[in-house]
Short mmCIF file of C-alpha atoms in Angstrom, two decimals:
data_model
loop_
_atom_site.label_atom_id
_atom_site.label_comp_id
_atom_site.label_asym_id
_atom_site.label_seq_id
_atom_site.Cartn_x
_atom_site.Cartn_y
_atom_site.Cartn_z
CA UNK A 26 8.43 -11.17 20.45
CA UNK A 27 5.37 -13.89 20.79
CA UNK A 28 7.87 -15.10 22.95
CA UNK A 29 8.21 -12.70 25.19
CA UNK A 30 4.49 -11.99 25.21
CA UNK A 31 3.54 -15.71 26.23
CA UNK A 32 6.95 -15.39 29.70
CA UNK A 33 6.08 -11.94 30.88
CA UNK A 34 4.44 -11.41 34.04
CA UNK A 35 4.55 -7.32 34.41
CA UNK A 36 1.55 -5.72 32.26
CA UNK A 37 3.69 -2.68 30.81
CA UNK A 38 6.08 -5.64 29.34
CA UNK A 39 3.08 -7.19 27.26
CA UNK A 40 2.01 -3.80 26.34
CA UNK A 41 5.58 -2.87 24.71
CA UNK A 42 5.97 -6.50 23.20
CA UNK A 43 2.47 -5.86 21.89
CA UNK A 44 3.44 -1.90 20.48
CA UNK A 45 6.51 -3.91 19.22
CA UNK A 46 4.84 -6.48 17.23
CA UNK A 47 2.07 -3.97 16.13
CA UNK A 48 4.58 -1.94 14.80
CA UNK A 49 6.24 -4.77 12.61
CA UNK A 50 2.64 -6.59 11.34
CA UNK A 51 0.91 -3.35 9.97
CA UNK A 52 4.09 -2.17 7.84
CA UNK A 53 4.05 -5.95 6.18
CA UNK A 54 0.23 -5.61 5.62
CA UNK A 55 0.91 -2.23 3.67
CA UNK A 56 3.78 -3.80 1.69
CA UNK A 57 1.56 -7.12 0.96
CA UNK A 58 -0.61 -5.07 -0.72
CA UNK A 59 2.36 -2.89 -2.94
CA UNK A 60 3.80 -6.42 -3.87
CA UNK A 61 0.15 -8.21 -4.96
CA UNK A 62 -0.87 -5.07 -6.73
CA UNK A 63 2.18 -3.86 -8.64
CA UNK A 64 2.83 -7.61 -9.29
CA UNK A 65 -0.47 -7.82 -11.41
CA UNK A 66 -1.58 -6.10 -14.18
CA UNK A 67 -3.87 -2.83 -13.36
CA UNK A 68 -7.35 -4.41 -14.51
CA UNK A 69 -6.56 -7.64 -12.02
CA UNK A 70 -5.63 -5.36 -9.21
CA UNK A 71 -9.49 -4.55 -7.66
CA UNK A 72 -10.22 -8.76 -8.23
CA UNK A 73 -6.96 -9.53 -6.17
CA UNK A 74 -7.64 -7.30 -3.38
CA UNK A 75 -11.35 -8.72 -3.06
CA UNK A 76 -9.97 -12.22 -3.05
CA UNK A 77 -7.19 -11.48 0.10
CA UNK A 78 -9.71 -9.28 1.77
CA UNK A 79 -12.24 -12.44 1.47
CA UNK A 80 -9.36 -14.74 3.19
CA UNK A 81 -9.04 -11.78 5.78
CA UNK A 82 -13.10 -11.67 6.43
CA UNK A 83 -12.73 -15.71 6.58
CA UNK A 84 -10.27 -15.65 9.04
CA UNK A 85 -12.16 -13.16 11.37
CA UNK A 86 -14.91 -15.29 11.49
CA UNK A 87 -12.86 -18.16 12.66
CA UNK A 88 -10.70 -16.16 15.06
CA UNK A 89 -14.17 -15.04 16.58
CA UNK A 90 -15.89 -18.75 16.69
CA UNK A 91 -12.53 -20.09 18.37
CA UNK A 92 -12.39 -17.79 20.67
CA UNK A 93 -15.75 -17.99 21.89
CA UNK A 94 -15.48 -21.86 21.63
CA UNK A 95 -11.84 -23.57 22.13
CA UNK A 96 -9.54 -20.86 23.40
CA UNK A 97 -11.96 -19.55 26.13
CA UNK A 98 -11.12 -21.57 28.61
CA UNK A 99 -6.76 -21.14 27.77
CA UNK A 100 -4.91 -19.34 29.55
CA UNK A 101 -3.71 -16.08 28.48
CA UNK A 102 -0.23 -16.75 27.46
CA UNK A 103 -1.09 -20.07 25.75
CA UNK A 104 -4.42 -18.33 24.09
CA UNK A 105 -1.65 -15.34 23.21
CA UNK A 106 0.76 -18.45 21.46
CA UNK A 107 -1.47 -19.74 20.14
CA UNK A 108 -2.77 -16.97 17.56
CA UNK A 109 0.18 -15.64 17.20
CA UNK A 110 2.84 -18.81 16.40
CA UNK A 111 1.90 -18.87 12.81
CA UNK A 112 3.86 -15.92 12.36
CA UNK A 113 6.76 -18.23 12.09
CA UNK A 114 5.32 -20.06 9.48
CA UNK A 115 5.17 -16.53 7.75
CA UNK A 116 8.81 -15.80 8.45
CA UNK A 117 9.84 -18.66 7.32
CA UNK A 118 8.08 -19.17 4.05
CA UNK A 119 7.18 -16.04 3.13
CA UNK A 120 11.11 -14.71 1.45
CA UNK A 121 10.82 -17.84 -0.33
CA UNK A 122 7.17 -17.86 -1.98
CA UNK A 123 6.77 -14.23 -2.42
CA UNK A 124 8.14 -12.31 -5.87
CA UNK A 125 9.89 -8.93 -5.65
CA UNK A 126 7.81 -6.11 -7.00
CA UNK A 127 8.75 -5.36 -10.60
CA UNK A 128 8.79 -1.62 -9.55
CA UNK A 129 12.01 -2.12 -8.25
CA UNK A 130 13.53 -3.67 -10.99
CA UNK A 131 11.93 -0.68 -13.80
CA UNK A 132 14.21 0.36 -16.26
CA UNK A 133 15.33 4.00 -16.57
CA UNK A 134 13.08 4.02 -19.36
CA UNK A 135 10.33 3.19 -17.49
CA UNK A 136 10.74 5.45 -14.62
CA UNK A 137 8.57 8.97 -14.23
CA UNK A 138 11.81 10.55 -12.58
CA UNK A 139 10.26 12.75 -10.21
CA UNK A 140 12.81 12.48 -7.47
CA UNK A 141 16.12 12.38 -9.74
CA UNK A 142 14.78 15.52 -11.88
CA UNK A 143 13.17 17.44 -9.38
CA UNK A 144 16.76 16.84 -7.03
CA UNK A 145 14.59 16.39 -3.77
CA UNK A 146 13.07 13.44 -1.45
CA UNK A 147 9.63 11.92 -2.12
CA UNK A 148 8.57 13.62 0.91
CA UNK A 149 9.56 17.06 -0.54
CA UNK A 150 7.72 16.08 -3.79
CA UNK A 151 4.43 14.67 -1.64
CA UNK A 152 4.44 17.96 0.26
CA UNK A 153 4.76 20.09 -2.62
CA UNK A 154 1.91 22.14 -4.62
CA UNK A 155 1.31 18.86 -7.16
CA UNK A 156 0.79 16.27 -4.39
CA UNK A 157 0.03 17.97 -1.05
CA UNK A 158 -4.19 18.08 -1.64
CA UNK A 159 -3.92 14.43 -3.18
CA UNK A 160 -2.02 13.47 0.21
CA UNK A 161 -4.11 15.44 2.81
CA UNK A 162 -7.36 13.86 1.39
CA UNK A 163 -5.71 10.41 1.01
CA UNK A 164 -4.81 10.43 5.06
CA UNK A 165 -8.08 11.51 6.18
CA UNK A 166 -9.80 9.08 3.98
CA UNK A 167 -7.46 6.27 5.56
CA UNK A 168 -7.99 7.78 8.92
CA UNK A 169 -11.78 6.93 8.08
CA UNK A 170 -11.09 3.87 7.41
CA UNK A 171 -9.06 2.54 10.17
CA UNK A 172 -10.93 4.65 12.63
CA UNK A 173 -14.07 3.62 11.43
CA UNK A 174 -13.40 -0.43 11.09
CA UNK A 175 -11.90 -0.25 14.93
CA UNK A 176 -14.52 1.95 16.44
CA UNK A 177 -16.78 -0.53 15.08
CA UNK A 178 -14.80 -3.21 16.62
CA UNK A 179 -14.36 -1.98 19.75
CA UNK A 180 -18.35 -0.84 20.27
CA UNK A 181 -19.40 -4.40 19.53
CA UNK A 182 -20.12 -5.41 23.31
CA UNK A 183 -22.21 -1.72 23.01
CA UNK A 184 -24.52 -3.72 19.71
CA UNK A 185 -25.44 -6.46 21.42
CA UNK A 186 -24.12 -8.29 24.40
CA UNK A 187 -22.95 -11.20 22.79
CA UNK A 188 -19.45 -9.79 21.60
CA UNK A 189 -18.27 -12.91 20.43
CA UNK A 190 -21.35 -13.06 18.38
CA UNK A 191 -21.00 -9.38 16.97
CA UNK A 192 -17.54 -10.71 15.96
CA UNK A 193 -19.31 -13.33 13.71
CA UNK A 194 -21.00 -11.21 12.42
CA UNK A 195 -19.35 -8.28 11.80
CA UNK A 196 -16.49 -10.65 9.95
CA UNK A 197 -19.55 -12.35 7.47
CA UNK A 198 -20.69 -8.84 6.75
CA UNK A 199 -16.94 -8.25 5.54
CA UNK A 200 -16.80 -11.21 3.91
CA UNK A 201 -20.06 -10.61 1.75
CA UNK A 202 -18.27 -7.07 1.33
CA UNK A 203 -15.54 -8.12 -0.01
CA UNK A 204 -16.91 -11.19 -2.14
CA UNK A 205 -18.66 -8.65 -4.15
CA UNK A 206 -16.60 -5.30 -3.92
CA UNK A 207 -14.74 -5.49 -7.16
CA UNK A 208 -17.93 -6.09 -8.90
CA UNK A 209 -19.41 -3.33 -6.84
CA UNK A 210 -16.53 -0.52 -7.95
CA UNK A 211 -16.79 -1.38 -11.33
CA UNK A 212 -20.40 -0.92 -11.31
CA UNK A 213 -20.19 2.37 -9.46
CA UNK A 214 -17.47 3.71 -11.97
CA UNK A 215 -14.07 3.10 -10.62
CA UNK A 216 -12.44 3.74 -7.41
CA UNK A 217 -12.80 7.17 -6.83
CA UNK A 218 -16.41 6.67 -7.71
CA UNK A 219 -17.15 4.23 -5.66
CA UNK A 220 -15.24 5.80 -2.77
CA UNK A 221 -17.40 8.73 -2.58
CA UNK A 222 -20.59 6.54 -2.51
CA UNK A 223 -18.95 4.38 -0.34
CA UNK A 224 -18.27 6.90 2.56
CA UNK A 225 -21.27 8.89 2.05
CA UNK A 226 -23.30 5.50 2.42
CA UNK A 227 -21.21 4.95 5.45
CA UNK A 228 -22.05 8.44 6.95
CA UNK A 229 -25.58 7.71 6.23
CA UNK A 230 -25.81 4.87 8.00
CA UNK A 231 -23.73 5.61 11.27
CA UNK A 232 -25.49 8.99 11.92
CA UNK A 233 -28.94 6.93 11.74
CA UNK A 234 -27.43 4.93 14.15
CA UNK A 235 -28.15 7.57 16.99
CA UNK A 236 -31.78 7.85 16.13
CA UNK A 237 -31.78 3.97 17.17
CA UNK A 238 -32.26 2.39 20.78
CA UNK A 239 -29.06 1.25 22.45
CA UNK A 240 -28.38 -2.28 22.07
CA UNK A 241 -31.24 -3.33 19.56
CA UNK A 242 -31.07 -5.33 16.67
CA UNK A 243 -32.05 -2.95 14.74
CA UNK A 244 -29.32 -0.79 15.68
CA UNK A 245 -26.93 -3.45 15.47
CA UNK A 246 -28.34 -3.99 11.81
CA UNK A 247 -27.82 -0.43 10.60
CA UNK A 248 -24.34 -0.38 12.03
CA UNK A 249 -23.46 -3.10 10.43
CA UNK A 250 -24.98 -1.43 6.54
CA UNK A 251 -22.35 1.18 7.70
CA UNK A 252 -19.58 -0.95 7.96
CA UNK A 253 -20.53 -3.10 4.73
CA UNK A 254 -19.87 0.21 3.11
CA UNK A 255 -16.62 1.19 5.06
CA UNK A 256 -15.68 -1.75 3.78
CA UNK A 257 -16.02 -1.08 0.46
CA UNK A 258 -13.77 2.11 1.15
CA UNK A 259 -11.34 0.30 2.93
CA UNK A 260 -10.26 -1.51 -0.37
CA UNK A 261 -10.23 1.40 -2.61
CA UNK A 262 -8.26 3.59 -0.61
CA UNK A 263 -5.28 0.67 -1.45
CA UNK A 264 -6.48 1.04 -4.56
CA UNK A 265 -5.79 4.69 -4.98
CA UNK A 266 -2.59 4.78 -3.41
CA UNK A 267 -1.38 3.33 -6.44
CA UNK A 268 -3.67 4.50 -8.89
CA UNK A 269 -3.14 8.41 -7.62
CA UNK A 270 0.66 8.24 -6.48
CA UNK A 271 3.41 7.12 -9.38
CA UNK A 272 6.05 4.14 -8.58
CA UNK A 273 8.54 6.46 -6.80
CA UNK A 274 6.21 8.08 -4.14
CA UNK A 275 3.75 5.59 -3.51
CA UNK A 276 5.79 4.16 -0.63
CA UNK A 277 5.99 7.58 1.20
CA UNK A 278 2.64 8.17 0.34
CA UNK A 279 1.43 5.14 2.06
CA UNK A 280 3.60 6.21 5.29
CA UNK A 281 2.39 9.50 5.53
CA UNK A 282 -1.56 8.04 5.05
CA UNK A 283 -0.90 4.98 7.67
CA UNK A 284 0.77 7.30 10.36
CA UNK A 285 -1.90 9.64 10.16
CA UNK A 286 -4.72 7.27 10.14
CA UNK A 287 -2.72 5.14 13.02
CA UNK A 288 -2.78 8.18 15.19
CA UNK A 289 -6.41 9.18 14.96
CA UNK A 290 -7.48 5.39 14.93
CA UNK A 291 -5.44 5.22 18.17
CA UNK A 292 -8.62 7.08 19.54
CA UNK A 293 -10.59 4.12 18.79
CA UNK A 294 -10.55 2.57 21.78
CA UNK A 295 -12.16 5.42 23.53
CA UNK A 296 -15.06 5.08 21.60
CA UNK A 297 -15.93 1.30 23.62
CA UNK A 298 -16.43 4.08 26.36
CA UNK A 299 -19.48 5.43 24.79
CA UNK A 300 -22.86 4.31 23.93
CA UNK A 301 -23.05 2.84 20.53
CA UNK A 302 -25.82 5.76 19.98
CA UNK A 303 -23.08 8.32 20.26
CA UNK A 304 -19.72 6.25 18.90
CA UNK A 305 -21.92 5.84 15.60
CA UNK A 306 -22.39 9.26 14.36
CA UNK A 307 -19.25 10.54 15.68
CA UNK A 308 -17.56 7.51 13.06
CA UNK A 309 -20.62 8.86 10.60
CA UNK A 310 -19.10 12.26 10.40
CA UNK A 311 -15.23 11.20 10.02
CA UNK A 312 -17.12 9.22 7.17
CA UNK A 313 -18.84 12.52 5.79
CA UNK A 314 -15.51 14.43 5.97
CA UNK A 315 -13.79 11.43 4.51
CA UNK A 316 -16.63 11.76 1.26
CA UNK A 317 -15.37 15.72 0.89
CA UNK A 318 -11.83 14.57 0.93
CA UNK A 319 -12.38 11.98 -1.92
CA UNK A 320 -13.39 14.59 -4.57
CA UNK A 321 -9.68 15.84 -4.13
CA UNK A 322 -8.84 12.83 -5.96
CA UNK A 323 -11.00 13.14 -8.62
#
């Protein structure tokens, strides 16, 4: 597929390689974080995700210094290569390095049984009178999430006009997140806890945001407090899928949460159309209902 993307000439062919390749990176990135959690032991789990979401923030900071820097001058299809040719480094390590989950290999014993004594799919069970309020509040909160992080992204040449610079920045404010986020949900009581601060805090922020001159750096500042605490959400709601969902319907549960939240972050881009004085609160309220949803899960 990176391939493909780096030959084509015809736009609508490096928008379906790109759907393509979307489609296959975000599935792995949900099942990444199944195999490091239920591969660790439930009081390592928060540390873990801090320490891979770190690695992520590091990375964005380098992507947005490179790009600003060494690749701005590349064409393209070579810029286009070269991010994405370390995918076959993945490919071909990854099988090799990475452990199966124990879930799959759970004795009988072991098991909670849902599907087998209940006779129906996970989907039946997750849409059923036990699960269904647990599942609706879990896919708004990670439409929230994903909305929120992208909307973000996308309104960066809206902050300031340096959008390489917002990039920077936005990726040390993740990395600062995320450096100190287990700490932080411990110290706010656990992850549904600190999910509820974290969105209302988040919501706070982003509606103050259009109170705030366009493109000040004062604005750009307060926007950035919201995502610091989107952030902080962003890590428990992985945390909760397996903290809220048992072995057997966590997997669904994830789908169902990631399709939703794919389809209203897919609005995202829309919001680069709008001031950063009006994307803001708009992502402040998905925040607010996002904070109601959370004390479903309580």
């Amino acid at each position: 597929m990176v391939t493909v993307q780096c030959m084509v000439v015809q736009p609508w062919v490096f928008a379906v390689s790109m759907f393509v390749l979307g489609g296959s990176i975000n599935p792995a990135g949900q099942i990444t974080s199944f195999l490091i959690q239920e591969n660790l032991a439930p009081e390592q789990r928060n540390y873990s995700m801090s320490a891979v979401n770190v690695l992520c923030s590091i990375t964005v900071c380098l992507t947005g210094t490179i790009c600003g820097t060494v690749t701005k001058s590349m064409s393209w299809s070579l810029e286009t290569f070269f991010w994405y040719s370390q995918l076959f480094v993945v490919l071909a390590l990854g099988p090799y390095l990475v452990p199966e989950s124990p879930v799959f290999s759970m004795k009988p014993s072991e098991s909670t049984h849902l599907v087998e004594e209940n006779s129906v799919s996970a989907v039946t069970l997750l849409c059923g009178e036990k699960f269904m309020r647990k599942m609706a509040a879990t896919a708004v909160c990670w439409a929230a999430v994903v909305t929120g992080y992208y909307g973000l992204t996308y309104s960066a040449g809206d902050l300031s006009p340096n959008i390489y610079l917002n990039m920077v920045l936005s990726g040390l404010v993740d990395l600062v997140t995320y450096a100190i986020a287990a700490w932080l949900i411990a110290c706010l009581g656990g992850s549904v806890q600190s999910q509820l601060i974290s969105f209302f805090m988040a919501a706070a922020a982003l509606l103050i945001c259009g109170l705030l001159p366009s493109g000040s750096v004062t604005l750009m500042g307060v926007a950035l407090i919201g995502r610091f605490w989107l952030n902080v959400a962003f890590q428990t709601v992985y945390l909760l899928i397996v903290e809220v969902f048992p072995p057997e319907l966590r997997y669904a549960a994830m789908g169902f949460a990631n399709v939703f939240a794919r389809a209203v972050g897919a609005t995202s881009p829309l919001l680069a159309l709008l001031p950063a004085t009006v994307s803001c609160p708009i992502l402040g309220l998905l925040s607010l209902v996002a904070c109601g949803c959370t004390t479903f899960l309580l």
